[in-house]
Coordinates of C-alpha atoms and ligand atoms in Angstrom, one line a residue:
V291 CA -15.8 44.2 -8.4
S292 CA -13.0 41.8 -9.5
T293 CA -13.6 39.0 -11.9
P294 CA -13.3 35.6 -10.2
N295 CA -10.0 33.9 -10.7
P296 CA -10.6 30.7 -12.8
L297 CA -8.2 28.9 -10.5
D298 CA -10.7 29.4 -7.7
R299 CA -13.4 27.5 -9.5
L300 CA -14.9 25.0 -7.0
L301 CA -14.3 21.5 -8.2
E302 CA -16.2 18.3 -7.2
P303 CA -13.8 15.9 -5.5
A304 CA -14.2 13.5 -8.5
E305 CA -13.1 16.2 -10.9
A306 CA -10.1 17.1 -8.7
T307 CA -9.1 13.4 -8.6
A308 CA -9.3 13.2 -12.4
I309 CA -7.1 16.2 -12.8
I310 CA -4.5 14.9 -10.4
R311 CA -4.6 11.5 -12.1
A312 CA -4.1 13.0 -15.5
H313 CA -0.9 14.7 -14.2
T314 CA 0.4 11.7 -12.3
L315 CA 3.1 9.9 -14.3
L316 CA 4.5 6.5 -13.6
L317 CA 8.0 7.0 -12.0
P318 CA 11.1 5.8 -13.9
T319 CA 11.9 2.2 -13.2
E320 CA 14.9 0.7 -11.4
R321 CA 16.2 -2.7 -10.5
A322 CA 15.7 -3.2 -6.7
P323 CA 17.2 -6.0 -4.7
L324 CA 15.0 -8.8 -3.2
I325 CA 15.1 -7.2 0.3
D326 CA 13.7 -3.9 -1.1
L327 CA 10.7 -5.1 -3.0
A328 CA 7.9 -5.4 -0.4
G329 CA 4.8 -3.4 -1.3
R330 CA 6.2 -2.2 -4.7
V331 CA 4.8 -3.1 -8.1
L332 CA 6.5 -5.3 -10.6
M333 CA 7.3 -3.6 -13.9
E334 CA 8.3 -6.7 -16.0
D335 CA 6.9 -10.1 -16.8
L336 CA 8.9 -12.9 -15.0
V337 CA 9.2 -16.2 -16.8
S338 CA 10.5 -19.3 -15.1
D339 CA 13.7 -20.7 -16.8
E340 CA 13.6 -23.9 -14.8
D341 CA 11.2 -26.5 -13.5
Q342 CA 10.1 -26.3 -9.9
P343 CA 10.7 -28.7 -8.3
P344 CA 13.6 -29.6 -10.5
F345 CA 13.4 -33.2 -9.3
A346 CA 10.6 -35.5 -8.1
A347 CA 10.5 -34.8 -4.3
A348 CA 9.0 -36.3 -1.2
T349 CA 6.2 -34.3 0.4
M350 CA 6.4 -36.3 3.6
D351 CA 9.0 -37.7 5.9
G352 CA 9.0 -41.4 5.6
F353 CA 10.2 -44.2 3.3
A354 CA 10.5 -44.3 -0.4
V355 CA 9.3 -47.6 -1.7
V356 CA 8.1 -49.5 -4.8
S357 CA 4.3 -49.3 -4.8
G358 CA 3.7 -52.7 -6.4
D359 CA 5.8 -54.5 -3.7
S360 CA 3.5 -56.4 -1.4
G361 CA 6.0 -57.6 1.2
P362 CA 5.3 -56.0 4.6
V363 CA 8.9 -55.7 5.8
R364 CA 11.6 -54.1 3.6
R365 CA 15.3 -53.8 4.0
I366 CA 16.5 -50.2 4.4
V367 CA 19.1 -49.3 1.7
G368 CA 20.0 -45.9 3.1
D369 CA 19.0 -42.3 3.9
Q370 CA 18.0 -39.7 1.4
F371 CA 17.9 -36.3 3.1
A372 CA 16.8 -33.0 1.5
G373 CA 19.7 -31.2 -0.1
T374 CA 21.7 -34.1 -1.4
M375 CA 21.3 -36.8 -4.1
E376 CA 22.5 -40.1 -2.8
A377 CA 23.5 -43.1 -5.0
L378 CA 20.6 -45.2 -3.8
H379 CA 18.4 -47.5 -5.7
V380 CA 15.1 -48.8 -4.4
E381 CA 13.7 -52.1 -5.6
P382 CA 11.1 -54.6 -4.4
G383 CA 12.0 -55.7 -0.9
T384 CA 13.8 -52.5 -0.1
A385 CA 13.0 -48.9 1.1
A386 CA 15.0 -45.7 1.6
Y387 CA 14.5 -43.4 4.5
I388 CA 13.5 -40.0 3.0
T389 CA 12.7 -36.5 4.3
T390 CA 10.3 -33.9 3.0
G391 CA 11.8 -32.1 0.0
A392 CA 14.4 -34.8 -0.7
P393 CA 14.7 -36.2 -4.3
L394 CA 13.0 -39.5 -4.8
P395 CA 15.7 -42.2 -5.3
P396 CA 15.6 -44.1 -8.6
G397 CA 13.4 -47.2 -8.5
A398 CA 11.0 -45.8 -5.9
D399 CA 7.6 -44.5 -7.0
A400 CA 5.8 -43.8 -3.7
V401 CA 6.6 -42.4 -0.3
V402 CA 5.0 -43.9 2.8
Q403 CA 4.7 -41.4 5.6
I404 CA 6.7 -42.2 8.8
E405 CA 3.5 -42.5 10.9
H406 CA 2.4 -45.5 8.7
T407 CA 5.7 -47.4 9.2
E408 CA 7.4 -49.2 12.0
Q409 CA 11.2 -49.9 12.3
T410 CA 11.9 -53.6 12.9
P411 CA 15.2 -55.5 13.4
G412 CA 15.0 -56.6 9.7
G413 CA 14.1 -53.2 8.3
V414 CA 10.9 -51.2 8.1
R415 CA 7.3 -52.6 8.2
I416 CA 5.0 -50.7 5.8
G417 CA 1.5 -50.5 7.3
E418 CA -0.4 -49.7 4.1
T419 CA -0.7 -50.5 0.5
P420 CA 1.0 -47.6 -1.2
R421 CA -0.4 -46.0 -4.4
A422 CA 2.1 -45.2 -7.2
G423 CA 3.0 -41.5 -6.9
Q424 CA 1.7 -40.9 -3.4
N425 CA 3.4 -38.2 -1.3
I426 CA 5.5 -37.2 -4.3
R427 CA 5.7 -33.8 -6.0
P428 CA 6.5 -34.5 -9.6
V429 CA 9.1 -32.4 -11.6
G430 CA 7.6 -29.1 -12.5
S431 CA 4.4 -29.5 -10.5
D432 CA 4.7 -26.0 -9.1
R433 CA 5.7 -24.5 -12.4
T434 CA 7.5 -25.5 -15.5
R435 CA 10.2 -23.8 -17.6
G436 CA 8.6 -21.1 -19.8
D437 CA 5.7 -20.4 -17.4
R438 CA 5.0 -16.7 -16.9
V439 CA 5.0 -16.8 -13.1
L440 CA 4.4 -13.0 -12.5
A441 CA 3.0 -10.4 -14.8
A442 CA 4.0 -6.8 -14.9
G443 CA 1.6 -4.8 -12.7
T444 CA 1.6 -7.4 -9.9
A445 CA 1.8 -5.9 -6.4
L446 CA 4.7 -7.4 -4.6
T447 CA 3.2 -9.2 -1.7
P448 CA 5.3 -11.5 0.5
A449 CA 4.4 -14.5 -1.7
A450 CA 5.3 -12.6 -4.9
V451 CA 8.7 -11.6 -3.4
G452 CA 9.2 -15.3 -2.5
L453 CA 8.4 -16.3 -6.0
I454 CA 10.9 -13.9 -7.4
A455 CA 13.6 -15.3 -5.1
S456 CA 12.6 -18.9 -6.1
L457 CA 13.1 -18.0 -9.7
G458 CA 16.7 -17.4 -9.0
R459 CA 16.5 -13.6 -9.4
M460 CA 18.4 -11.3 -7.2
D461 CA 16.4 -8.2 -8.1
A462 CA 13.3 -7.1 -10.0
L463 CA 12.3 -4.1 -12.1
V464 CA 10.0 -1.7 -10.1
A465 CA 9.2 2.0 -10.2
R466 CA 11.6 4.1 -8.2
R467 CA 10.3 5.2 -4.8
P468 CA 8.7 8.6 -4.9
R469 CA 10.8 11.3 -3.3
V470 CA 8.6 13.3 -1.1
S471 CA 9.2 16.6 0.8
V472 CA 6.9 18.0 3.5
L473 CA 6.7 21.5 4.8
A474 CA 4.5 22.8 7.6
T475 CA 4.0 26.6 7.3
G476 CA 2.9 29.0 10.0
D477 CA 4.3 31.8 12.2
E478 CA 2.3 30.3 15.0
L479 CA 4.0 26.9 14.9
V480 CA 6.6 25.7 17.3
A481 CA 8.7 22.6 16.9
P482 CA 8.4 19.7 19.4
G483 CA 10.2 20.3 22.7
Q484 CA 10.0 24.1 22.4
P485 CA 7.9 26.1 24.9
L486 CA 4.7 27.7 23.6
G487 CA 4.9 31.5 23.5
P488 CA 1.8 33.7 23.4
G489 CA -0.4 32.9 20.4
Q490 CA 1.6 29.9 19.5
I491 CA 0.6 26.2 18.9
R492 CA 2.6 23.1 18.2
D493 CA 3.2 21.8 14.8
S494 CA 1.4 18.6 14.4
N495 CA 0.8 18.4 10.7
R496 CA 4.4 17.7 9.7
F497 CA 4.4 14.6 11.9
A498 CA 0.9 13.4 10.9
L499 CA 1.9 13.7 7.3
V500 CA 5.2 11.9 7.7
A501 CA 3.2 9.1 9.5
A502 CA 0.7 9.1 6.7
L503 CA 3.5 8.7 4.2
A504 CA 5.3 5.9 6.1
P505 CA 3.3 2.9 4.7
L506 CA 3.3 4.2 1.1
G507 CA 6.8 3.2 0.1
V508 CA 8.1 6.7 -0.4
T509 CA 11.5 8.2 0.5
I510 CA 11.2 11.3 2.6
R511 CA 13.6 13.9 1.3
Y512 CA 12.8 16.6 3.8
A513 CA 10.2 17.4 6.4
G514 CA 10.5 20.8 8.0
L515 CA 8.8 23.9 9.3
A516 CA 8.8 27.4 7.9
P517 CA 7.6 30.7 9.1
D518 CA 5.2 32.8 7.0
T519 CA 7.8 34.6 5.1
D520 CA 8.2 34.7 1.3
A521 CA 11.9 34.0 1.5
A522 CA 11.6 30.8 3.6
Q523 CA 8.7 29.3 1.7
R524 CA 10.1 30.3 -1.7
A525 CA 13.5 28.7 -0.9
F526 CA 11.8 25.5 0.2
L527 CA 9.7 25.3 -2.9
I528 CA 12.5 26.0 -5.3
E529 CA 14.8 23.5 -3.7
R530 CA 12.3 20.8 -3.3
I531 CA 10.7 21.1 -6.7
A532 CA 14.2 20.3 -8.0
D533 CA 14.8 17.2 -5.9
S534 CA 11.3 15.8 -5.1
D535 CA 8.6 14.0 -7.1
V536 CA 6.0 15.2 -4.7
V537 CA 6.0 18.3 -2.5
I538 CA 3.4 18.5 0.3
T539 CA 2.8 21.8 2.1
S540 CA 0.5 22.4 5.1
G541 CA -1.1 25.8 5.6
G542 CA -1.1 29.0 3.7
V543 CA -3.6 28.1 1.0
S544 CA -6.7 30.0 2.1
M545 CA -7.7 33.7 2.0
G546 CA -5.5 35.2 4.7
R547 CA -2.8 37.8 4.0
K548 CA -0.2 35.4 5.3
D549 CA -1.4 32.6 3.2
L550 CA 1.7 32.7 1.0
I551 CA 1.9 29.2 -0.4
K552 CA -1.0 29.9 -2.6
G553 CA 0.7 32.8 -4.4
L554 CA 4.1 31.1 -4.5
L555 CA 2.7 28.1 -6.2
V556 CA 1.2 30.3 -8.9
E557 CA 4.6 31.9 -9.4
L558 CA 6.8 28.8 -9.2
A559 CA 4.5 26.1 -10.7
T560 CA 1.4 25.5 -12.7
V561 CA -1.7 25.6 -10.5
H562 CA -4.5 23.4 -11.7
F563 CA -7.1 24.1 -9.0
R564 CA -7.2 25.3 -5.5
Q565 CA -10.7 24.7 -4.2
V566 CA -12.7 21.5 -3.8
R567 CA -16.3 21.3 -2.9
M568 CA -15.7 19.2 0.2
R569 CA -15.5 19.4 4.0
P570 CA -13.1 19.3 5.6
G571 CA -10.4 20.6 3.2
K572 CA -12.1 23.0 0.8
P573 CA -8.9 25.0 0.2
F574 CA -6.6 22.5 -1.5
T575 CA -4.1 23.5 -4.1
F576 CA -2.8 21.1 -6.8
A577 CA 0.0 22.3 -9.0
T578 CA 2.7 20.7 -11.1
A579 CA 6.2 21.9 -12.0
T580 CA 8.9 20.7 -14.4
A581 CA 12.1 19.6 -12.6
G582 CA 15.1 19.0 -14.7
A583 CA 15.0 17.2 -18.0
A584 CA 12.3 14.6 -17.7
G585 CA 11.2 15.2 -14.1
R586 CA 7.8 16.4 -13.0
T587 CA 6.9 17.4 -9.5
L588 CA 3.4 17.2 -8.1
L589 CA 2.7 19.9 -5.5
F590 CA -0.1 19.5 -3.0
G591 CA -1.0 22.5 -0.9
L592 CA -3.0 21.2 2.0
P593 CA -4.9 23.4 4.3
G594 CA -3.4 23.9 7.8
N595 CA -6.3 22.6 9.8
P596 CA -5.0 19.2 10.9
V597 CA -8.1 17.2 10.0
S598 CA -8.5 19.1 6.7
G599 CA -4.9 18.3 5.8
L600 CA -5.2 14.6 6.6
V601 CA -8.5 14.2 4.7
G602 CA -7.0 15.9 1.7
F603 CA -4.0 13.6 2.0
E604 CA -6.3 10.5 2.1
V605 CA -8.6 11.6 -0.7
F606 CA -6.0 13.1 -3.2
V607 CA -2.4 12.6 -2.2
R608 CA -2.2 9.0 -1.1
P609 CA -3.8 7.7 -4.4
A610 CA -1.4 9.8 -6.4
L611 CA 1.6 8.4 -4.5
L612 CA 0.5 4.8 -5.1
A613 CA -0.4 5.4 -8.8
M614 CA 3.0 6.8 -9.6
Q615 CA 4.5 3.6 -8.3
G616 CA 2.2 1.6 -10.6
H617 CA -0.4 0.4 -8.2
A618 CA -3.6 -0.4 -10.0
H619 CA -5.7 -0.1 -6.9
A620 CA -4.5 3.3 -5.7
D621 CA -7.8 4.3 -4.1
R622 CA -9.0 3.1 -0.7
P623 CA -11.7 0.5 -1.1
T624 CA -15.2 1.8 -0.5
A625 CA -18.1 0.0 1.2
R626 CA -21.8 0.7 1.7
V627 CA -22.3 1.5 5.3
R628 CA -25.4 2.2 7.4
L629 CA -25.6 5.5 9.3
A630 CA -26.0 4.8 13.0
H631 CA -27.6 8.2 13.6
D632 CA -29.1 11.2 11.7
V633 CA -26.6 13.4 9.8
T634 CA -27.3 16.9 8.6
P635 CA -25.8 17.4 5.1
I636 CA -24.1 20.6 4.0
D637 CA -23.6 22.3 0.7
R638 CA -20.7 20.0 -0.4
I639 CA -19.5 16.5 0.2
D640 CA -18.8 15.9 3.9
Y641 CA -16.2 13.3 4.8
L642 CA -17.3 12.2 8.2
R643 CA -14.9 10.2 10.3
V644 CA -16.8 7.1 11.4
A645 CA -16.2 4.0 13.4
L646 CA -17.5 0.8 11.8
R647 CA -19.1 -2.1 13.5
R648 CA -20.6 -5.2 11.8
A649 CA -24.2 -5.4 13.0
A650 CA -26.0 -8.7 13.7
D651 CA -27.6 -8.5 10.2
G652 CA -24.1 -8.3 8.6
V653 CA -24.3 -4.7 7.6
L654 CA -21.6 -2.2 8.6
D655 CA -22.9 0.4 11.0
A656 CA -21.1 3.7 10.9
A657 CA -21.1 6.0 13.9
S658 CA -19.5 9.4 14.1
T659 CA -16.2 9.6 16.1
G660 CA -17.5 12.7 17.9
P661 CA -17.2 16.4 17.1
Q662 CA -16.1 16.7 13.6
Q663 CA -14.5 20.2 13.5
S664 CA -11.5 20.4 11.3
S665 CA -9.1 21.3 14.1
R666 CA -10.0 18.2 16.1
L667 CA -7.5 15.6 15.2
A668 CA -9.1 13.2 17.8
S669 CA -12.0 12.8 15.3
F670 CA -9.6 10.6 13.4
I671 CA -8.9 8.4 16.4
G672 CA -11.0 5.2 16.2
A673 CA -12.1 6.2 12.6
D674 CA -12.3 3.1 10.4
A675 CA -13.7 5.1 7.4
L676 CA -14.6 8.4 5.9
A677 CA -18.3 8.3 5.3
I678 CA -19.2 10.2 2.2
I679 CA -22.2 12.5 2.8
P680 CA -23.2 14.2 -0.4
P681 CA -25.2 17.4 -0.2
R682 CA -29.0 17.1 -0.5
A683 CA -32.1 19.0 0.6
T684 CA -33.2 16.7 3.3
P685 CA -31.3 15.4 6.4
Y686 CA -30.0 11.8 6.4
A687 CA -31.8 9.6 8.8
A688 CA -30.3 6.8 10.9
G689 CA -30.4 3.6 9.0
E690 CA -29.7 5.1 5.6
M691 CA -26.9 3.7 3.5
V692 CA -24.0 5.8 2.2
D693 CA -20.6 5.1 0.7
A694 CA -17.5 5.2 2.8
L695 CA -13.8 5.2 2.1
L696 CA -12.3 2.4 4.2
L697 CA -9.2 3.4 6.2
N698 CA -8.9 0.1 7.9
P699 CA -9.8 -3.4 6.8
V700 CA -13.2 -4.5 8.0
Ligands
AMP2239 P1 -3.8 28.0 7.6 O1 -4.3 27.0 6.6 O2 -2.4 28.2 7.5 O3 -4.7 29.2 7.6 O4 -4.1 27.3 9.0 C1 -5.4 26.9 9.4 C2 -5.4 26.5 10.8 O5 -4.6 25.3 11.0 C3 -4.9 27.5 11.8 O6 -5.7 27.5 12.9 C4 -3.5 27.1 12.1 O7 -3.0 27.5 13.3 C5 -3.6 25.6 12.0 N1 -2.4 24.9 11.6 C6 -1.7 25.3 10.5 N2 -0.6 24.5 10.4 C7 -0.6 23.7 11.4 C8 0.3 22.6 11.9 N3 1.4 22.4 11.2 N4 0.0 22.0 13.0 C9 -1.1 22.2 13.7 N5 -2.0 23.2 13.3 C10 -1.7 23.9 12.2
MG2240 MG1 -1.0 29.5 8.2

């Protein structure tokens, strides 16, 4: 009888998440150019050093006039287009043609939109009684000098990137993109385009993982395939620990004699846990290694079963990759959903792939995407969420509410 290895202690998913989070450091920062900011997180406060707009500007195409002037027809003194500053002066009895965004000529205090005017041989007829200030954006109405326009921690949406550009910046301080390496392991795996020999299957995990990484703002250092040999897998790990922030392997972390990743991670890194009380994806190794002076590499040993790997990625890897870039909301949002059918619980949390549909009463109904075995990648097709089914003594009945991790917006 051997004593149980403490590394094999079965953790609840929440405990595993907490351990990963505790080892996930913010990546060093860099200045990235405007065109490379989308989806990243700002690491500095940005203060406006100018007023926006810097001049009073028309918000409509029309005529700049004096509001107190009651004469219906006014002489046109000139054109004021956006992008220039003409030497025009508007006084009672006159008007200047003006376009949206153009500076208001001195003397004018209102803009009458073109639809409310009519050109006449003597000038322009104003069809309304203008109010002082109408259709004018005053100096600094969007922001004033000294305003903190964006705070550190802001996720760089298109609007935020636009704001940075409008501040006159050419770049902004953000976390460096995580460098990620991926390795699929397995003697049975063949690369795309190769014929299948006896006992072989195609490598799908490498490509599913690369696709899962694509929207997360990472740089993929390497994505390859290795046989179940100590030499190949050891070389990969040594090399990629040295040059990657995150190393993701697929396969080789369960109980088989050719599950080599498990042992190599103990040897080459510090393993924090390797079993999580969940389905799919119970074998899941999390380790860390020191790379170079200040660097730290997170290593995720995903199980080889395609669905198990992707669920492990969703639940543990994705949040870590976002957190290290500074995202405050690294976890997928959750929602309460209503089971569309009975569900038999198991002895650990079951992450059921479900399709969601908004029912007539406004509640999200969750229906299984079909057979849920961990080899069946198609169970992810059409899945909007992972319904979280905690263990319990009695079956879940259709109509019961459970939590779900949302994979798609609903
Ligand atoms: P393992 O975790 O290495 O024991 O693999 C578990 C199961 O997943 C086995 O049936 C493998 O053939 C399968 N598998 C492992 N790696 C891959 C992969 N890259 N693509 C598709 N299936 C895989
Ligand atoms: Mg294997």
